Tab-separated table of C-alpha atoms and ligand atoms in Angstrom:
chain	number	residue	atom	x	y	z
A	1	MET	CA	68.296	118.438	70.372
A	2	SER	CA	67.160	114.801	70.304
A	3	LEU	CA	68.882	112.534	72.789
A	4	LYS	CA	71.256	110.216	70.890
A	5	LEU	CA	70.707	106.751	72.388
A	6	VAL	CA	73.987	104.987	71.672
A	7	THR	CA	74.074	101.358	72.785
A	8	ILE	CA	77.325	99.412	73.149
A	9	GLU	CA	76.634	97.590	69.918
A	10	ARG	CA	75.972	100.806	67.963
A	11	HIS	CA	79.076	102.443	69.461
A	12	ILE	CA	81.337	99.531	68.543
A	13	LEU	CA	79.868	99.230	65.045
A	14	GLU	CA	80.280	102.992	64.504
A	15	THR	CA	83.870	102.997	65.779
A	16	GLN	CA	84.704	99.702	64.054
A	17	LYS	CA	83.977	101.396	60.708
A	18	GLN	CA	87.427	102.968	61.231
A	19	PHE	CA	88.899	99.437	61.163
A	20	PRO	CA	88.214	97.949	57.702
A	21	GLY	CA	87.854	94.200	57.822
A	22	ALA	CA	86.842	94.231	61.499
A	23	THR	CA	84.411	91.377	61.949
A	24	GLY	CA	81.290	91.637	64.091
A	25	ALA	CA	82.926	89.177	66.515
A	26	PHE	CA	84.083	91.949	68.762
A	27	SER	CA	80.795	93.768	69.088
A	28	SER	CA	79.030	90.496	69.801
A	29	LEU	CA	81.458	89.473	72.540
A	30	MET	CA	81.118	92.893	74.131
A	31	TYR	CA	77.344	92.405	73.915
A	32	ASP	CA	77.756	89.089	75.773
A	33	ILE	CA	79.803	90.795	78.499
A	34	ALA	CA	77.155	93.506	78.823
A	35	PHE	CA	74.483	90.791	79.049
A	36	ALA	CA	76.348	89.071	81.886
A	37	ALA	CA	76.750	92.455	83.622
A	38	LYS	CA	72.974	93.021	83.474
A	39	ILE	CA	72.329	89.651	85.156
A	40	ILE	CA	74.987	90.155	87.821
A	41	GLY	CA	73.849	93.743	88.443
A	42	ARG	CA	70.280	92.561	89.002
A	43	GLU	CA	71.435	90.176	91.755
A	44	VAL	CA	73.878	92.647	93.301
A	45	ASN	CA	71.217	95.349	93.426
A	46	LYS	CA	68.726	93.127	95.208
A	47	ALA	CA	71.313	91.335	97.368
A	48	GLY	CA	69.876	92.887	100.492
A	49	LEU	CA	66.426	91.555	99.672
A	50	VAL	CA	66.992	87.870	99.116
A	51	ASP	CA	69.261	85.381	100.721
A	52	VAL	CA	72.259	85.728	98.403
A	53	LEU	CA	74.348	87.329	101.112
A	54	GLY	CA	76.640	85.487	103.389
A	55	TYR	CA	78.932	82.595	102.696
A	56	THR	CA	78.531	79.453	100.613
A	57	GLY	CA	80.654	77.656	103.143
A	58	SER	CA	83.268	77.037	100.450
A	59	THR	CA	86.518	78.811	99.752
A	60	ASN	CA	88.076	79.833	96.414
A	61	VAL	CA	91.523	78.921	95.106
A	62	HIS	CA	93.102	81.538	97.323
A	63	GLY	CA	91.527	80.162	100.465
A	64	GLU	CA	89.224	83.188	100.659
A	65	GLU	CA	85.648	82.628	101.888
A	66	VAL	CA	83.436	82.646	98.777
A	67	ARG	CA	80.278	84.678	99.215
A	68	LYS	CA	77.266	83.543	97.214
A	69	LEU	CA	77.382	86.538	94.852
A	70	ASP	CA	81.010	85.753	93.911
A	71	GLU	CA	80.013	82.248	92.931
A	72	PHE	CA	76.894	83.468	91.153
A	73	ALA	CA	78.823	86.096	89.152
A	74	ASP	CA	81.480	83.577	88.191
A	75	SER	CA	78.914	81.115	86.881
A	76	VAL	CA	76.923	83.812	85.038
A	77	ILE	CA	79.990	84.931	83.106
A	78	PHE	CA	81.052	81.386	82.274
A	79	ARG	CA	77.561	80.367	81.132
A	80	ALA	CA	77.127	83.556	79.090
A	81	MET	CA	80.405	82.963	77.234
A	82	ASP	CA	81.067	79.225	76.962
A	83	HIS	CA	78.796	78.500	73.987
A	84	THR	CA	79.146	81.670	71.880
A	85	GLY	CA	82.061	80.444	69.791
A	86	ARG	CA	83.911	83.710	70.520
A	87	PHE	CA	86.412	82.438	73.089
A	88	CYS	CA	88.986	79.657	73.002
A	89	VAL	CA	89.741	79.657	76.731
A	90	MET	CA	88.883	81.623	79.884
A	91	ALA	CA	90.382	82.178	83.333
A	92	SER	CA	88.643	83.439	86.459
A	93	GLU	CA	89.801	84.677	89.847
A	94	GLU	CA	87.450	82.082	91.292
A	95	GLN	CA	88.864	79.101	89.364
A	96	GLU	CA	92.306	77.599	90.041
A	97	ASP	CA	92.994	76.439	86.472
A	98	ILE	CA	92.217	77.831	83.035
A	99	ILE	CA	88.618	77.210	81.921
A	100	SER	CA	88.380	75.249	78.683
A	101	ILE	CA	85.484	75.688	76.311
A	102	PRO	CA	83.336	72.518	76.472
A	103	GLU	CA	84.093	70.177	73.553
A	104	LYS	CA	80.501	70.436	72.309
A	105	TYR	CA	80.968	74.135	71.571
A	106	ASP	CA	83.104	75.823	68.908
A	107	CYS	CA	86.153	77.800	69.912
A	108	GLY	CA	86.793	81.368	68.799
A	109	ASN	CA	89.815	83.639	68.541
A	110	TYR	CA	89.540	85.477	71.836
A	111	VAL	CA	90.628	84.823	75.416
A	112	LEU	CA	88.684	86.112	78.414
A	113	MET	CA	90.235	86.572	81.863
A	114	TYR	CA	88.060	88.033	84.574
A	115	ASP	CA	87.502	88.838	88.204
A	116	PRO	CA	83.759	88.181	88.455
A	117	LEU	CA	83.056	90.265	91.533
A	118	ASP	CA	85.976	92.284	92.876
A	119	GLY	CA	85.601	93.938	96.255
A	120	SER	CA	83.171	91.251	97.326
A	121	SER	CA	84.215	91.603	100.972
A	122	ASN	CA	82.168	94.823	100.818
A	123	ILE	CA	78.976	93.163	99.571
A	124	ASP	CA	77.155	93.170	102.914
A	125	ALA	CA	77.972	96.840	103.496
A	126	ASN	CA	76.351	97.915	100.215
A	127	VAL	CA	79.656	99.382	98.965
A	128	SER	CA	80.180	99.573	95.182
A	129	ILE	CA	81.812	96.421	93.784
A	130	GLY	CA	82.815	95.415	90.284
A	131	THR	CA	83.615	92.950	87.530
A	132	ILE	CA	86.966	93.358	85.746
A	133	PHE	CA	87.793	91.748	82.395
A	134	SER	CA	90.715	91.329	79.983
A	135	ILE	CA	90.359	90.202	76.374
A	136	TYR	CA	93.319	88.844	74.381
A	137	ARG	CA	93.548	87.323	70.919
A	138	LYS	CA	94.354	83.611	70.664
A	139	VAL	CA	98.059	82.979	70.045
A	140	SER	CA	98.363	79.196	70.502
A	141	LYS	CA	98.385	76.972	67.416
A	142	GLY	CA	95.784	74.285	68.233
A	143	ASP	CA	91.986	74.486	67.974
A	144	ARG	CA	91.362	74.884	71.696
A	145	GLY	CA	92.878	77.585	73.878
A	146	THR	CA	95.763	76.810	76.217
A	147	LEU	CA	97.621	78.276	79.190
A	148	GLU	CA	99.895	80.039	76.672
A	149	ASP	CA	96.882	82.099	75.560
A	150	CYS	CA	96.293	83.142	79.188
A	151	LEU	CA	99.881	84.232	79.879
A	152	GLN	CA	100.207	87.148	77.484
A	153	PRO	CA	101.596	90.513	78.656
A	154	GLY	CA	99.168	93.404	79.054
A	155	VAL	CA	100.607	95.190	76.022
A	156	ASP	CA	98.925	92.475	73.905
A	157	LEU	CA	95.444	93.131	75.293
A	158	ALA	CA	92.779	93.506	72.582
A	159	ALA	CA	90.290	95.076	74.998
A	160	ALA	CA	89.773	95.579	78.724
A	161	GLY	CA	87.284	97.111	81.079
A	162	TYR	CA	85.155	96.853	84.151
A	163	VAL	CA	81.590	97.023	85.386
A	164	ILE	CA	80.922	99.019	88.542
A	165	TYR	CA	77.774	98.100	90.465
A	166	GLY	CA	77.157	101.325	92.348
A	167	SER	CA	74.455	103.992	92.486
A	168	SER	CA	74.080	103.000	88.844
A	169	THR	CA	75.626	100.113	86.930
A	170	MET	CA	78.298	101.351	84.531
A	171	LEU	CA	80.406	99.486	82.001
A	172	VAL	CA	83.690	101.189	81.115
A	173	PHE	CA	85.970	99.679	78.474
A	174	THR	CA	88.536	100.338	75.780
A	175	THR	CA	89.426	98.467	72.602
A	176	GLY	CA	92.440	100.748	72.195
A	177	ASN	CA	90.304	103.411	70.561
A	178	GLY	CA	89.461	105.656	73.524
A	179	VAL	CA	87.836	104.824	76.867
A	180	HIS	CA	84.045	104.899	76.905
A	181	GLY	CA	81.497	104.654	79.717
A	182	PHE	CA	78.027	103.183	79.353
A	183	THR	CA	75.361	103.508	82.024
A	184	TYR	CA	72.698	100.829	82.381
A	185	ASP	CA	69.121	102.049	81.905
A	186	PRO	CA	66.898	99.332	83.413
A	187	SER	CA	63.817	100.907	81.804
A	188	VAL	CA	65.074	99.890	78.356
A	189	GLY	CA	67.431	97.104	79.484
A	190	GLU	CA	70.381	98.655	77.652
A	191	PHE	CA	73.775	100.136	78.468
A	192	LEU	CA	73.728	103.609	76.908
A	193	LEU	CA	76.798	105.717	76.122
A	194	SER	CA	77.169	108.237	78.949
A	195	GLN	CA	80.864	109.245	78.751
A	196	SER	CA	82.870	108.957	75.541
A	197	ASN	CA	86.634	109.350	75.279
A	198	ILE	CA	87.223	109.591	79.017
A	199	GLN	CA	90.527	111.357	79.763
A	200	THR	CA	91.976	111.245	83.285
A	201	PRO	CA	93.604	114.469	84.607
A	202	LYS	CA	97.401	114.513	84.222
A	203	ARG	CA	97.619	115.182	87.942
A	204	GLY	CA	95.009	114.816	90.679
A	205	ARG	CA	94.735	115.680	94.362
A	206	ILE	CA	93.583	112.287	95.680
A	207	TYR	CA	95.576	109.338	96.912
A	208	SER	CA	94.010	105.956	97.600
A	209	THR	CA	95.834	103.382	99.691
A	210	ASN	CA	95.350	101.308	102.819
A	211	GLU	CA	97.455	103.217	105.330
A	212	GLY	CA	96.894	100.416	107.796
A	213	ASN	CA	99.793	98.740	105.969
A	214	TYR	CA	102.148	101.685	106.661
A	215	CYS	CA	104.246	99.760	109.187
A	216	ARG	CA	104.986	97.078	106.577
A	217	TRP	CA	105.787	99.480	103.743
A	218	LYS	CA	109.331	100.007	102.493
A	219	ASN	CA	110.860	103.442	103.104
A	220	GLY	CA	110.231	104.733	99.567
A	221	THR	CA	106.480	104.113	99.839
A	222	ARG	CA	106.304	105.682	103.301
A	223	ASN	CA	108.253	108.743	102.078
A	224	TYR	CA	105.810	109.199	99.169
A	225	ILE	CA	102.671	109.091	101.309
A	226	ASP	CA	104.336	111.375	103.905
A	227	TYR	CA	105.211	113.769	101.037
A	228	LEU	CA	101.571	113.888	99.857
A	229	LYS	CA	100.488	114.899	103.377
A	230	LYS	CA	102.868	117.827	103.692
A	231	VAL	CA	101.516	121.380	103.177
A	232	ASP	CA	102.833	122.955	99.975
A	233	LYS	CA	100.529	125.335	98.108
A	234	GLU	CA	102.716	125.269	94.974
A	235	THR	CA	102.228	121.553	94.481
A	236	ASN	CA	98.630	121.493	95.718
A	237	ARG	CA	99.474	119.451	98.799
A	238	PRO	CA	98.238	117.925	101.063
A	239	TYR	CA	96.273	115.577	98.822
A	240	SER	CA	92.953	114.147	100.036
A	241	ALA	CA	92.854	110.538	101.212
A	242	ARG	CA	90.048	108.526	99.636
A	243	TYR	CA	89.975	104.740	100.103
A	244	ILE	CA	86.875	102.609	99.613
A	245	GLY	CA	88.656	99.267	99.745
A	246	SER	CA	86.942	98.201	96.517
A	247	LEU	CA	89.420	98.413	93.632
A	248	VAL	CA	86.910	99.170	90.891
A	249	ALA	CA	85.261	101.929	92.953
A	250	ASP	CA	88.585	103.531	93.934
A	251	PHE	CA	89.897	103.241	90.366
A	252	HIS	CA	86.734	104.658	88.758
A	253	ARG	CA	86.661	107.710	91.030
A	254	ASN	CA	90.353	108.439	90.377
A	255	LEU	CA	89.888	107.911	86.620
A	256	LEU	CA	87.255	110.664	86.543
A	257	TYR	CA	88.639	113.051	89.174
A	258	GLY	CA	92.370	112.344	88.906
A	259	GLY	CA	94.651	110.917	91.566
A	260	VAL	CA	96.716	107.856	92.350
A	261	PHE	CA	95.821	104.420	93.757
A	262	LEU	CA	98.548	102.361	95.388
A	263	TYR	CA	98.546	98.774	96.543
A	264	PRO	CA	102.344	98.428	96.877
A	265	GLY	CA	104.429	95.446	97.804
A	266	ASP	CA	105.584	95.428	101.407
A	267	LYS	CA	108.070	93.656	103.651
A	268	GLU	CA	105.697	90.697	104.164
A	269	ASN	CA	104.166	90.581	100.657
A	270	PRO	CA	106.727	91.939	98.158
A	271	GLU	CA	104.262	91.320	95.279
A	272	GLY	CA	101.360	93.033	97.070
A	273	LYS	CA	97.783	91.716	97.054
A	274	LEU	CA	96.245	92.484	93.667
A	275	ARG	CA	96.285	90.155	90.661
A	276	LEU	CA	98.160	90.997	87.454
A	277	MET	CA	96.040	89.269	84.808
A	278	TYR	CA	92.487	90.233	85.735
A	279	GLU	CA	92.905	93.296	87.948
A	280	ALA	CA	96.109	95.277	87.228
A	281	ASN	CA	96.491	94.664	83.472
A	282	PRO	CA	92.910	95.472	82.411
A	283	LEU	CA	92.790	98.631	84.546
A	284	ALA	CA	96.246	99.564	83.228
A	285	MET	CA	94.966	99.369	79.632
A	286	VAL	CA	91.963	101.531	80.528
A	287	VAL	CA	94.003	104.141	82.371
A	288	GLU	CA	96.710	104.340	79.675
A	289	HIS	CA	94.097	104.930	76.961
A	290	ALA	CA	92.663	107.653	79.212
A	291	GLY	CA	96.099	109.321	79.411
A	292	GLY	CA	97.166	107.861	82.751
A	293	ALA	CA	99.815	105.332	83.795
A	294	ALA	CA	100.212	102.070	85.708
A	295	SER	CA	103.407	100.690	87.242
A	296	ASP	CA	104.447	98.002	89.695
A	297	GLY	CA	107.017	100.413	91.129
A	298	ARG	CA	109.739	98.947	88.943
A	299	GLN	CA	108.216	98.721	85.451
A	300	ARG	CA	105.104	99.458	83.394
A	301	ILE	CA	102.404	96.975	84.449
A	302	ARG	CA	101.509	96.035	80.859
A	303	GLU	CA	105.098	95.062	80.039
A	304	LYS	CA	105.321	92.412	82.764
A	305	GLN	CA	105.703	88.902	81.331
A	306	PRO	CA	103.180	86.750	83.249
A	307	HIS	CA	104.226	83.332	84.551
A	308	GLU	CA	101.054	82.292	86.434
A	309	ILE	CA	97.396	83.227	85.881
A	310	HIS	CA	96.859	84.211	89.537
A	311	GLN	CA	100.161	85.975	90.103
A	312	ARG	CA	100.057	89.106	92.245
A	313	THR	CA	101.676	92.445	91.488
A	314	PRO	CA	102.229	95.729	93.291
A	315	LEU	CA	100.018	98.356	91.617
A	316	ILE	CA	100.480	102.111	91.355
A	317	ILE	CA	97.859	103.448	88.917
A	318	GLY	CA	96.169	106.709	87.963
A	319	SER	CA	97.156	110.218	86.832
A	320	LYS	CA	100.397	110.102	84.863
A	321	LEU	CA	102.341	112.709	86.837
A	322	ASP	CA	101.234	111.277	90.190
A	323	VAL	CA	102.273	107.753	89.168
A	324	GLU	CA	105.661	109.114	88.003
A	325	ASP	CA	106.157	110.830	91.375
A	326	ALA	CA	105.140	107.691	93.293
A	327	VAL	CA	107.554	105.483	91.310
A	328	ALA	CA	110.431	107.946	91.816
A	329	PHE	CA	109.861	107.839	95.580
A	330	ILE	CA	109.415	104.045	95.660
A	331	GLN	CA	112.697	103.678	93.767
A	332	GLU	CA	114.221	106.122	96.295
A	333	LYS	CA	115.239	108.478	93.503
A	334	ARG	CA	113.276	111.146	95.346
A	335	ARG	CA	112.731	111.867	99.007
A	336	GLU	CA	110.997	115.233	98.651
B	401	P6P	P1	92.688	95.829	101.702
B	401	P6P	C1	88.948	93.761	97.731
B	401	P6P	O1	89.054	92.636	98.596
B	401	P6P	C2	90.281	93.903	97.015
B	401	P6P	O2	90.603	92.763	96.310
B	401	P6P	C3	90.247	95.114	96.096
B	401	P6P	O3	88.987	95.326	95.548
B	401	P6P	C4	90.663	96.246	97.019
B	401	P6P	O4	91.322	97.290	96.347
B	401	P6P	C5	91.630	95.550	97.991
B	401	P6P	O5	91.295	94.166	97.990
B	401	P6P	C6	91.494	96.077	99.392
B	401	P6P	O6	92.462	95.392	100.169
B	401	P6P	O7	93.894	95.014	102.126
B	401	P6P	O8	92.987	97.326	101.696
B	401	P6P	O9	91.431	95.501	102.436
């Protein structure tokens, strides 16, 4: 049987046929994202060889030390997208304000929000890291995009996905029509379809969380993690603890194997650490279209009405039944 080489473009064009009137805009903006991923992946994969490690000596909007690859990834994505006429505005984890499209370029009907290199604190240790992106449609009235376009709830996402720079570079995304994984083949310079219609198990046996925060957790969160550690053959417990400390890597493993990732709020940081607009929402769209769920412990992540592009949110995400259990414990509706 001949190997069917399905590129991202071919896959989108073939699936777009189901959407009469779909313009080629979407496949071309996904092509641009894949192009940026190839450039970033090349630098990430050779990071140990040339002097792109270490700090730039500057800090980002959150006061975090910016490592050279963060800055590089941020600029690659901006420069790959600013002139294409596909986007009307962008927002990046690395930039305090929204990023307008330069006046000399046309604006399009899409909005891009992204974390250019998540998990970057792991760069020097050669741990898998990732790029996460959200794509919305323009909703503001004027020609250029505005903050209003960047503060849409996750339920209005047009597409979302991530790139994981690991043993191979993979791009996983959804346009609401299944979740599909593409693996980069450097020999042809293309992302080729490697997993179509990814479905996450309804329940897993893995939990991912930083237990170093246990002392700051509220009782409900502690009770849930304690529950997962108790022996009970009927409910397949204890679960296995797996925590890489790189969101994209932890999420991707749980998406394929099943399980639950938690970065909850705690007594010191009630809104947790992770960002709603370019970490929680895009991964929530992916996991929901793979049959999973994502909550902040109070409500569905994608139904949260954003008020700030860098706002944080508690995140409980993964297999549907595990997320339901976690939320019931966090809300103290369950103790066992
Ligand atoms: P902690 C990496 O810095 C990151 O933003 C995510 O990729 C990861 O899930 C989380 O922070 C890890 O945070 O507090 O457990 O080190």
